[in-house]
CSV table of C-alpha atoms in Angstrom, one decimal:
chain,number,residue,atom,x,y,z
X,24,UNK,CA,0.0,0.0,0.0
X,25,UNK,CA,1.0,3.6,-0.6
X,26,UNK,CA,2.4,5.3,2.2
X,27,UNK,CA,1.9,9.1,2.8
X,28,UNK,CA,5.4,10.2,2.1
X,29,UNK,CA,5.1,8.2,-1.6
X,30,UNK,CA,1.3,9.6,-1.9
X,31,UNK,CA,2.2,13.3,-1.4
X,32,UNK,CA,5.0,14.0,-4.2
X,33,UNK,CA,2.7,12.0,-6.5
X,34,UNK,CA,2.1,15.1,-8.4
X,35,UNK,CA,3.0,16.4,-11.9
X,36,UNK,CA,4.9,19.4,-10.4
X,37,UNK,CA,7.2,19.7,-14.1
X,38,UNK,CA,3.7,20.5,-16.0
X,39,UNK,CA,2.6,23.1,-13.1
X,40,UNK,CA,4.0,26.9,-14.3
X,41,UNK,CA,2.4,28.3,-11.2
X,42,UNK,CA,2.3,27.6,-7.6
X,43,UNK,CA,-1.5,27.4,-7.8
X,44,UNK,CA,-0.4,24.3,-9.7
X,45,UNK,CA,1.6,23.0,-6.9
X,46,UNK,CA,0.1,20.2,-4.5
X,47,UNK,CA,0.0,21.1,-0.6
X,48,UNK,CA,2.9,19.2,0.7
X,49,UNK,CA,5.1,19.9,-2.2
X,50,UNK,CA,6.0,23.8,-2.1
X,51,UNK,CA,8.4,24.3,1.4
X,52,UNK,CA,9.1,27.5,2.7
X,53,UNK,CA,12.9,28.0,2.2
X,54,UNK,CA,13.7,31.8,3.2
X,55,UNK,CA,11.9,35.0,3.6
X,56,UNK,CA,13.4,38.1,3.5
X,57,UNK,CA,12.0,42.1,4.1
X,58,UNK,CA,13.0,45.1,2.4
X,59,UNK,CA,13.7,48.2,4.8
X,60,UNK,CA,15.2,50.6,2.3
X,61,UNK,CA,17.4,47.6,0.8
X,62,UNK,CA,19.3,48.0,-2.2
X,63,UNK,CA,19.1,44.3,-3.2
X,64,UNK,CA,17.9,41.3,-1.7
X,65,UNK,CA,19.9,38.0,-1.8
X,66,UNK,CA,19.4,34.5,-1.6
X,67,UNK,CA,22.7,32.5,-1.4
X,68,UNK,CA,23.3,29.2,-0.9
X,69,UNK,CA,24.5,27.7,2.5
X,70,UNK,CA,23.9,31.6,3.9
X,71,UNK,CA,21.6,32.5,6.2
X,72,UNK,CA,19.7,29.1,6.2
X,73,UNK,CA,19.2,29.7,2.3
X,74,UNK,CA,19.7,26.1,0.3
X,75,UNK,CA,19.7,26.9,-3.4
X,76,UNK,CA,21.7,23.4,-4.8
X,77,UNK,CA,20.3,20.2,-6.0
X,78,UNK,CA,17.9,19.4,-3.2
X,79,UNK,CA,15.0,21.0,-5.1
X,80,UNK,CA,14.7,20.8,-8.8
X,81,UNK,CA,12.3,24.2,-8.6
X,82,UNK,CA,12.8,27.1,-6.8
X,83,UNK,CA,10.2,29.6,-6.3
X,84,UNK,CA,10.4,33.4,-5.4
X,85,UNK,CA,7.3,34.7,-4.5
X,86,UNK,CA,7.6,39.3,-4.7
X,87,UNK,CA,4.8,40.5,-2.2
X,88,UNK,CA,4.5,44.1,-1.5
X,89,UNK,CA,7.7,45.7,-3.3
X,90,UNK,CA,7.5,49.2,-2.8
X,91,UNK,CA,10.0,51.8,-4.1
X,92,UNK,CA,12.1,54.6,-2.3
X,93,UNK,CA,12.9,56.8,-5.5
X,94,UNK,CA,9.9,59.0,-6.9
X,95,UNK,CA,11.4,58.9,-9.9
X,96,UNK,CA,9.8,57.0,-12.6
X,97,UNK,CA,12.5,54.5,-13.5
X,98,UNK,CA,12.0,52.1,-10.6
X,99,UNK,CA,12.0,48.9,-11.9
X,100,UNK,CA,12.2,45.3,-10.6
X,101,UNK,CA,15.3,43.2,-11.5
X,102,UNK,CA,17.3,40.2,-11.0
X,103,UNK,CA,20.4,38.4,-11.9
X,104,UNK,CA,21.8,34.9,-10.9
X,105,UNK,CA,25.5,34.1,-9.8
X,106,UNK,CA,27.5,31.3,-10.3
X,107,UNK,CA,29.9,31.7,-7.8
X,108,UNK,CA,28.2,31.8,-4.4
X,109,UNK,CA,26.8,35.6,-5.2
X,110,UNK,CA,31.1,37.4,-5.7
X,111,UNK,CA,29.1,38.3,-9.2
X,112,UNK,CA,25.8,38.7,-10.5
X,113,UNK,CA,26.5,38.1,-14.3
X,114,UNK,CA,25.5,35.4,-16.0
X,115,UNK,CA,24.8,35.5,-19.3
X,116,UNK,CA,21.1,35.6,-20.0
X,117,UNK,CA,18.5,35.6,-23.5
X,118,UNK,CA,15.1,36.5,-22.5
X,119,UNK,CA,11.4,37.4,-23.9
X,120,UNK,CA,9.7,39.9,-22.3
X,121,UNK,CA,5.9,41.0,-23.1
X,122,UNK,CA,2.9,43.1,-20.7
X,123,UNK,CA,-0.5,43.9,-20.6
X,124,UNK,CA,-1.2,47.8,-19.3
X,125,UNK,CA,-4.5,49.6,-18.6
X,126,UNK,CA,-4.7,52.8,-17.0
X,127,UNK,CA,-7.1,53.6,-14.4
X,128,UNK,CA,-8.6,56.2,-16.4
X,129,UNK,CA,-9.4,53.5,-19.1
X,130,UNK,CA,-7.2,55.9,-21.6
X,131,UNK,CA,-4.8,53.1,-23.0
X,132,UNK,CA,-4.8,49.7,-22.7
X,133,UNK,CA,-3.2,46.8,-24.3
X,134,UNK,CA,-0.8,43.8,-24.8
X,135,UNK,CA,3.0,44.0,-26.7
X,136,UNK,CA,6.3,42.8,-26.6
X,137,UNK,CA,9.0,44.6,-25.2
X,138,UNK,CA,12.5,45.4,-26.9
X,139,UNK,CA,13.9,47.0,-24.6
X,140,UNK,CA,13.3,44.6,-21.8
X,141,UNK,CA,14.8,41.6,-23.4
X,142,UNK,CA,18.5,40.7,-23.4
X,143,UNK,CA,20.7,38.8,-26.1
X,144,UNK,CA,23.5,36.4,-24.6
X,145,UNK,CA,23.6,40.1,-22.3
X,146,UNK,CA,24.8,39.8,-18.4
X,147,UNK,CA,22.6,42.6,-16.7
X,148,UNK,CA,20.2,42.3,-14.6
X,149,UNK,CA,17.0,41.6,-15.8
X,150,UNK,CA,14.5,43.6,-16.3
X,151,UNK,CA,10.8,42.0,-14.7
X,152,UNK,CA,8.8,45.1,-14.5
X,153,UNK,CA,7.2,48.3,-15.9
X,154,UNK,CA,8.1,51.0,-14.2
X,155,UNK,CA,6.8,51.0,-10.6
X,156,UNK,CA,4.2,53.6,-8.7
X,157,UNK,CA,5.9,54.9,-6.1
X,158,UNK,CA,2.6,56.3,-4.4
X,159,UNK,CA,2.0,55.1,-0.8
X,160,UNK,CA,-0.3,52.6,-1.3
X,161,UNK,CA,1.8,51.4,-4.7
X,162,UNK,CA,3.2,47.7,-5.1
X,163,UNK,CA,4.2,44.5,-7.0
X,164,UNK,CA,3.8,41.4,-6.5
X,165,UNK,CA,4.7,37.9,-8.3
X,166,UNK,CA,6.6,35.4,-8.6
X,167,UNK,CA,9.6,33.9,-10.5
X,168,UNK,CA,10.3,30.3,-11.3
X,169,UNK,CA,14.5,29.0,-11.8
X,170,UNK,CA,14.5,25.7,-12.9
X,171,UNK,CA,17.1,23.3,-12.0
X,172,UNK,CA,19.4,25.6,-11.1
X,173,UNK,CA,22.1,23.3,-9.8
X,174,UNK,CA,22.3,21.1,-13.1
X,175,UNK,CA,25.7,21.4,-14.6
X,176,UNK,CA,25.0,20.0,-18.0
X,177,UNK,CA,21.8,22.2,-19.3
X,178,UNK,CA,21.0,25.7,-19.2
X,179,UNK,CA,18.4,26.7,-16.7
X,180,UNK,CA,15.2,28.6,-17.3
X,181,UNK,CA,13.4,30.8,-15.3
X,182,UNK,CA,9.8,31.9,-15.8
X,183,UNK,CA,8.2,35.1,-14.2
X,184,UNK,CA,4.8,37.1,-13.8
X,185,UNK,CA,4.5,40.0,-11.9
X,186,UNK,CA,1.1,42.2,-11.2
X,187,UNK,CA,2.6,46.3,-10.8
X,188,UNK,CA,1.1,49.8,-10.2
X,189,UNK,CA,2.0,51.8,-13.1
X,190,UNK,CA,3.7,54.8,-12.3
X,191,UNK,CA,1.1,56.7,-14.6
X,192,UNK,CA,-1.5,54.9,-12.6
X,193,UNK,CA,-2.7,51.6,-13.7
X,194,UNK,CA,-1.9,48.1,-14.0
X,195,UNK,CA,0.6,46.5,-15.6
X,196,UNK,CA,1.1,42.5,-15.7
X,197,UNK,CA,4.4,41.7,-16.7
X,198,UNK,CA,5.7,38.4,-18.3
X,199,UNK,CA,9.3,37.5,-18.8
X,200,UNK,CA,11.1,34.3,-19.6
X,201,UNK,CA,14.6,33.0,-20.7
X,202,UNK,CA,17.5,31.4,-19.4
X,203,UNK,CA,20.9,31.7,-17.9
X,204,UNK,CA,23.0,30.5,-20.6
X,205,UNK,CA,25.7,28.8,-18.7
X,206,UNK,CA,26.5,24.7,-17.8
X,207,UNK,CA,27.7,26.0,-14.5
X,208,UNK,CA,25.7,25.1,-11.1
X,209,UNK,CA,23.5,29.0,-10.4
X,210,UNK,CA,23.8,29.0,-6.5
X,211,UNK,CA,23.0,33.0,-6.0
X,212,UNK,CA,20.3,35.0,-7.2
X,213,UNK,CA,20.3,39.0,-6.5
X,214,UNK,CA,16.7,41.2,-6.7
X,215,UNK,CA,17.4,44.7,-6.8
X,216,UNK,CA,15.6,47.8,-8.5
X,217,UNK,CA,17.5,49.3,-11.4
X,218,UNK,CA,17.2,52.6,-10.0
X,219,UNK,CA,16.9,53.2,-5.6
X,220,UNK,CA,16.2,51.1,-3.6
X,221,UNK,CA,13.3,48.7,-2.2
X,222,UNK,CA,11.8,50.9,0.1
X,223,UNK,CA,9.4,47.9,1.5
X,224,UNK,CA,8.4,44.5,0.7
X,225,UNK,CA,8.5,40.6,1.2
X,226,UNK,CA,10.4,38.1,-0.9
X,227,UNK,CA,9.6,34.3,-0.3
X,228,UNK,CA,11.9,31.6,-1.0
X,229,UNK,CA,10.4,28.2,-1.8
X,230,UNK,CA,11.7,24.6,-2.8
X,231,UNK,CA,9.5,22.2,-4.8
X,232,UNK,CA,10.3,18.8,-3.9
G,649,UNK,CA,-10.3,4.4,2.3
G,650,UNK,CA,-8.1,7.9,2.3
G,651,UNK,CA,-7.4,8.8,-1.1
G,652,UNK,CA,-4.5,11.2,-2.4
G,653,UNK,CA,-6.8,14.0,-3.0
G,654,UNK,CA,-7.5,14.1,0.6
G,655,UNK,CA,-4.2,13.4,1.3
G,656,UNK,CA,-2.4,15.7,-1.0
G,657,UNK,CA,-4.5,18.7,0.0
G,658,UNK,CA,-4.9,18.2,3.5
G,659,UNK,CA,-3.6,21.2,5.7
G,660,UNK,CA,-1.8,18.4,8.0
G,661,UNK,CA,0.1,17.4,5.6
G,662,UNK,CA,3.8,17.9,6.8
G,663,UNK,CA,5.8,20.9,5.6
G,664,UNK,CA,3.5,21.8,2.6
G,665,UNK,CA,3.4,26.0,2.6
G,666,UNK,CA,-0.2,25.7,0.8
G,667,UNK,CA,-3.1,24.9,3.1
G,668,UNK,CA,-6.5,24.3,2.0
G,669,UNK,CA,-8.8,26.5,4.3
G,670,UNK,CA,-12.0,26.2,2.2
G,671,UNK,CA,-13.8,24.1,-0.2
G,672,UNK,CA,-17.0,25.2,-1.8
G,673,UNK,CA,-18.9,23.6,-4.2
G,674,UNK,CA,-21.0,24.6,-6.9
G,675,UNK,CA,-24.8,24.0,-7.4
G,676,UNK,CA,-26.6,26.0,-9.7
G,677,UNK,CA,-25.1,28.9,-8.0
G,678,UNK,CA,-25.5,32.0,-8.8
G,679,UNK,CA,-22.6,33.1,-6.3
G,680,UNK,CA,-20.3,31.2,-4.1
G,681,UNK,CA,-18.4,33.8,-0.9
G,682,UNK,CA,-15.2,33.6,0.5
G,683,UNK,CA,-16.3,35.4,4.1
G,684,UNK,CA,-14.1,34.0,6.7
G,685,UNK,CA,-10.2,33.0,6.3
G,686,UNK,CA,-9.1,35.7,4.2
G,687,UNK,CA,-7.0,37.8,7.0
G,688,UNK,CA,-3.3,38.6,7.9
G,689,UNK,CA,-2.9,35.1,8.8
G,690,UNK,CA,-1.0,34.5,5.5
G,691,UNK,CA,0.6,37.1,3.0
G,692,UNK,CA,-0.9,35.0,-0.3
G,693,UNK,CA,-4.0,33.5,-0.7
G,694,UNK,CA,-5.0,31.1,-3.8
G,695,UNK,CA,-8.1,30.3,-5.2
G,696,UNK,CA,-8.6,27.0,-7.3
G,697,UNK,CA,-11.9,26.9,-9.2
G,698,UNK,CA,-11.8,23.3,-11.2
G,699,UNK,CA,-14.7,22.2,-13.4
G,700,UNK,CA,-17.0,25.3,-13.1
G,701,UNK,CA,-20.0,24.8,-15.7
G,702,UNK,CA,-22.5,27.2,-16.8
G,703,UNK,CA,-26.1,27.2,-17.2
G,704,UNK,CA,-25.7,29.4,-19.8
G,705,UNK,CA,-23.6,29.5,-23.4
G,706,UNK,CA,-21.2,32.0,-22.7
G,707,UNK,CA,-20.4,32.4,-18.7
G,708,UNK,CA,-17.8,34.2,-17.9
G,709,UNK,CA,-16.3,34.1,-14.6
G,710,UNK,CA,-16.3,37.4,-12.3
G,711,UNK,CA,-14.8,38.7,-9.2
G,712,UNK,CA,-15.0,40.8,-6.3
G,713,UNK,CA,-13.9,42.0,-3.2
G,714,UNK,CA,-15.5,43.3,0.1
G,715,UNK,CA,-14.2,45.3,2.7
G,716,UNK,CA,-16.7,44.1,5.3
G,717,UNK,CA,-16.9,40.8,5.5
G,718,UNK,CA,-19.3,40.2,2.5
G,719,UNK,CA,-21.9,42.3,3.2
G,720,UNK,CA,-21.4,44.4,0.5
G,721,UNK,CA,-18.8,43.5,-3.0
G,722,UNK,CA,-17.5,46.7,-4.4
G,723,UNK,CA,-14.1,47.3,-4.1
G,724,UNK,CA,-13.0,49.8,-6.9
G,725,UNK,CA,-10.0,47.5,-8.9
G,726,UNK,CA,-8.3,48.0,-12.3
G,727,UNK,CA,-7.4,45.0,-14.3
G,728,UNK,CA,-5.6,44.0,-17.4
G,729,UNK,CA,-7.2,41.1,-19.9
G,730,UNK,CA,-5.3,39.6,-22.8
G,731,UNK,CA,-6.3,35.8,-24.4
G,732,UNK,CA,-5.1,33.4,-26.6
G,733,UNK,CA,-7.0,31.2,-28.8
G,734,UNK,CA,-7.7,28.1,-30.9
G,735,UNK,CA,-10.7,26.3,-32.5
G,736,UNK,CA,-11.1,22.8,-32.8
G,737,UNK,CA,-11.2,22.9,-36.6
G,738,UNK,CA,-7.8,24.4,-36.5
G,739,UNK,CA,-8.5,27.2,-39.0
G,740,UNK,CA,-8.7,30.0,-36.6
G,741,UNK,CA,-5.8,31.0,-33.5
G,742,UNK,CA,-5.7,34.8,-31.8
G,743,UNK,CA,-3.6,36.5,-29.3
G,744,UNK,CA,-5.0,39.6,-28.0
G,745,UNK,CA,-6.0,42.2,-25.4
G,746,UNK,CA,-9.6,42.5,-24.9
G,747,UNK,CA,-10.9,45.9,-23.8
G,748,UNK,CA,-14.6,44.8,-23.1
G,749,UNK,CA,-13.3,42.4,-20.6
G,750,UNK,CA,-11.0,44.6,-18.3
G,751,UNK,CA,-12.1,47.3,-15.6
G,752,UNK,CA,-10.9,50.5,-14.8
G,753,UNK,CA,-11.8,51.8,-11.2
G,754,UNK,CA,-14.5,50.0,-11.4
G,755,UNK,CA,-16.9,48.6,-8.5
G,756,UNK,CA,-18.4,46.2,-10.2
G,757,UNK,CA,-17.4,42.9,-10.8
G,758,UNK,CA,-14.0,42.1,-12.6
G,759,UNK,CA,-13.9,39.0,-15.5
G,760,UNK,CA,-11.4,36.7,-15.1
G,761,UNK,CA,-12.5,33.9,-17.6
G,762,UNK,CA,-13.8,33.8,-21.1
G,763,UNK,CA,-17.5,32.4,-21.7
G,764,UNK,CA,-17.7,28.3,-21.1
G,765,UNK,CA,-20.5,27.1,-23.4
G,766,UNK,CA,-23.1,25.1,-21.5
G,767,UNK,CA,-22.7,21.8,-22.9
G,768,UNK,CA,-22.5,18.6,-20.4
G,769,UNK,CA,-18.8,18.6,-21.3
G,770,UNK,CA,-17.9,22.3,-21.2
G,771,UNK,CA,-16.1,23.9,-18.3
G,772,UNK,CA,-13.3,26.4,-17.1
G,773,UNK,CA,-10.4,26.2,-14.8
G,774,UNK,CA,-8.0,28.2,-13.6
G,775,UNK,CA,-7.0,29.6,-10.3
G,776,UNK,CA,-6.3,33.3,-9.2
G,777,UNK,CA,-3.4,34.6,-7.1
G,778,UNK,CA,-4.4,37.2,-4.2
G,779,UNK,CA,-1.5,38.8,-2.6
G,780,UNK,CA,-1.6,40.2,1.2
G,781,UNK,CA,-5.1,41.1,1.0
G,782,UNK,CA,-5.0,42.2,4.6
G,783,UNK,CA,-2.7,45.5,4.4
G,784,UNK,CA,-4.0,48.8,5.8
G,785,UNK,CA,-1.0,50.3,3.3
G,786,UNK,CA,-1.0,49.1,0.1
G,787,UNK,CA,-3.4,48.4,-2.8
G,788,UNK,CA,-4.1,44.6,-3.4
G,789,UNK,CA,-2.8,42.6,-6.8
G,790,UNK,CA,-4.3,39.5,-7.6
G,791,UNK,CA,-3.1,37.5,-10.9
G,792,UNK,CA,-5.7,34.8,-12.7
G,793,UNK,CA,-4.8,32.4,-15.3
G,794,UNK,CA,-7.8,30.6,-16.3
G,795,UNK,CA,-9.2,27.7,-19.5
G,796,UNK,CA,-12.5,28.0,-21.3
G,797,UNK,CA,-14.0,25.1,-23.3
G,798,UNK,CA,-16.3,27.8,-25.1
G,799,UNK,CA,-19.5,27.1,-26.8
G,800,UNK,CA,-18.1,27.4,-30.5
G,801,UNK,CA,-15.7,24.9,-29.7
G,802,UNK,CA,-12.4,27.1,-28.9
G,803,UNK,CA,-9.9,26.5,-25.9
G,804,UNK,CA,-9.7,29.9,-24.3
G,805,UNK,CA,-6.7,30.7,-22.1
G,806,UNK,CA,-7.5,33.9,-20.0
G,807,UNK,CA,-4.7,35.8,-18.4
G,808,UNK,CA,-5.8,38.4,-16.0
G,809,UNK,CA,-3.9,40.9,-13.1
G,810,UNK,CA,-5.0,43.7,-11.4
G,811,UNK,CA,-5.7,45.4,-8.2
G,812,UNK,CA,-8.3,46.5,-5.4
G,813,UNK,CA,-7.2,50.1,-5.1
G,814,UNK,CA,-8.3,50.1,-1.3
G,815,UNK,CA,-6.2,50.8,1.5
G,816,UNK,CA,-8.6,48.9,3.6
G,817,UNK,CA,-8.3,45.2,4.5
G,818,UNK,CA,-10.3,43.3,1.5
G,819,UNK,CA,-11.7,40.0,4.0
G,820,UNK,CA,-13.8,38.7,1.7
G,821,UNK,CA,-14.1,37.7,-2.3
G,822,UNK,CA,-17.3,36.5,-4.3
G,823,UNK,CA,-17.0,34.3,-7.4
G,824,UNK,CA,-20.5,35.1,-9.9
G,825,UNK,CA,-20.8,34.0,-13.6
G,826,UNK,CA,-21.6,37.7,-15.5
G,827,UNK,CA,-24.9,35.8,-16.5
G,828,UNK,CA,-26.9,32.8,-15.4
G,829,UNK,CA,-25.2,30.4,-12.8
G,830,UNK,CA,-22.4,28.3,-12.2
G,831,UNK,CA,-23.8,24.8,-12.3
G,832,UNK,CA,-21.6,22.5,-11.4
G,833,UNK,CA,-17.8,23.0,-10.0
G,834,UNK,CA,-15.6,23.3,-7.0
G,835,UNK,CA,-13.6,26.4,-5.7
G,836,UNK,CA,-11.1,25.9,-3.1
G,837,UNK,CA,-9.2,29.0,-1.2
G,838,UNK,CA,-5.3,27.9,-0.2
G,839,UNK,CA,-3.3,30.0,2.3
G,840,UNK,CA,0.1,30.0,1.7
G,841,UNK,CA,2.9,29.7,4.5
């Protein structure tokens, strides 16, 4: 007979491409970590508790409540992967980017890709947002998938969706996918905003099984 | 005999960050409320709607918020809606926003499905994302993704996000079909850890 443990992981987690997918039981809580005017957040392996190797073969980052310092208008969210225990966030990445927008006073609206998000074999950080509202009551929230990060024969993709206040007011949903382009095990990743910091927020680390 | 449903799903189970706090099922419904569970008690709530049918061709799935526990669903909330699409006789596919589907400030209910036909064998699934829905600070995002077997034989995939633009705690959310009623279906509300 099935035992619990055997029952519980039963679950197609490689055709789920959100945690809504996931089954209870499957998705642990790895890290959590809260913005107070931070210039990045970090997750790196075997600190502070983190585990980002081959224990899980899907890592989830879940954005809740990202709030920028700046009032500029060229807050947005970003992240990069390291390959050497977070001494550099640079590996090479090729990504698609595309958004819906609608404006809260039903102006504009619509669906595209976007150029300028995207990278080519580039090593920046990666672009995951419009640009952010930086109005009290303004936020993101998300989530980003990394597959397999710790493989050292493939690539490793990453899939993200992210729900933002438009600094013009409105919403923007955000979609961006690639890949780190690189056979070597990713044990860092690094969230930051490409311009100030984040003023407030949570980020939620979690391991599929 | 246990099966894995009730297994898998079951807030004991050991170290899972997703607990089911509520099940609800559909019966000719013409709303099914969410009016307890939804507090601070977790930062991300999901909502897992499998099998919804409709009495009539073309339901559409809706949404709203409450500020008072459910006695009244009104929250204002902007929303983006974009959908892809594919017939069964293969000679027609789409990608595209639809403006008569999103809301802008809006206190009336927000779509976040395409129409199911009402067919014994048509349905919609999907789940929506609802993100810290108890904060006195910020507004509130939620992010749907969502199937349609529609009544002129098309798969439907509905991608939705938006916001309650309320600085109040939203404690409650109802689920309504924009026309007739949800037949048949199951919605269940997660927390997660």
């Amino acid at each position: 007979m099935a035992t619990y443990s055997s029952i519980r992981y039963n679950f197609p987690v490689v055709d789920a491409t959100t945690s809504a997918q996931v089954g209870a039981g499957a998705l642990t809580l790895i890290k959590e970590l809260t913005a107070s005017s931070s210039a990045t957040l970090s997750f790196v392996d075997g600190t502070s508790s983190v585990v980002l190797d081959d224990t899980y073969k899907t890592y989830i980052f879940k954005l809740i409540n990202i709030h920028p310092s700046d009032s500029d208008n060229v807050n947005k969210i970003s992240f990069q992967c390291s390959t050497d225990g977070g001494s550099n966030y640079n590996t090479t990445v090729t990504s698609t980017a595309f958004r819906a927008y609608h404006f809260e006073d039903a102006s504009a609206a619509g669906v595209g890709y976007r150029v300028a998000w995207d990278q080519a074999q580039g090593t920046a950080f990666q672009q995951v947002s419009e640009d952010l509202g930086y109005g009290n009551d303004e936020n993101n929230a998300g989530e980003l998938w990394l597959f397999n990060p710790s493989d050292t024969t493939f690539v490793k993709h990453f899939t993200v969706q992210t729900s933002i206040n438009y600094d013009t007011a409105g919403n923007v949903n955000n979609f961006i996918a690639g890949y780190f382009n690189t056979t070597s095990a990713i044990d860092a990743i690094r969230f930051q905003l490409l311009d100030g910091n984040i003023d407030a927020g949570t980020i939620k680390m979690y391991g599929i099984a | 005999m246990t099966e894995y449903t009730d297994i898998a799903y079951s807030p004991l189970s050991a170290g899972g960050s997703m607990v089911l706090l509520q099940e609800q099922e559909a019966s000719s419904s013409a709303t099914i409320s969410f009016t307890s569970g939804i507090d601070s008690t977790y930062k991300e709530y999901v909502f897992r709607y499998n099998k919804v049918s409709s009495s009539v061709d073309g339901g559409m799935i809706t949404i709203n918020g409450s500020i008072d526990a459910g006695s009244n669903y009104n929250v204002a909330k902007t929303t983006t809606f974009f959908a892809a699409q594919h017939n069964e006789a293969d000679d027609d596919t789409d990608l595209g926003y639809n403006t008569s589907k999103d809301v802008a400030q809006d206190t009336e209910e927000a779509i976040i499905s395409y129409g199911t036909g009402n067919a014994a064998d048509e349905i919609v699934d999907g789940y929506l994302h609802l993100y810290n829905p108890a904060s006195t600070t910020f507004v509130k995002h939620f992010i749907g993704n969502a199937n349609t077997k529609h009544q002129s034989d098309y798969s439907i995939q509905s991608l939705v996000a938006g916001y309650f633009n309320t600085t109040s705690a939203v404690n409650a959310i109802q689920f309504k079909m924009d026309q007739g009623n949800m037949d048949t279906g199951t919605i269940k509300l997660y927390g997660v850890n």
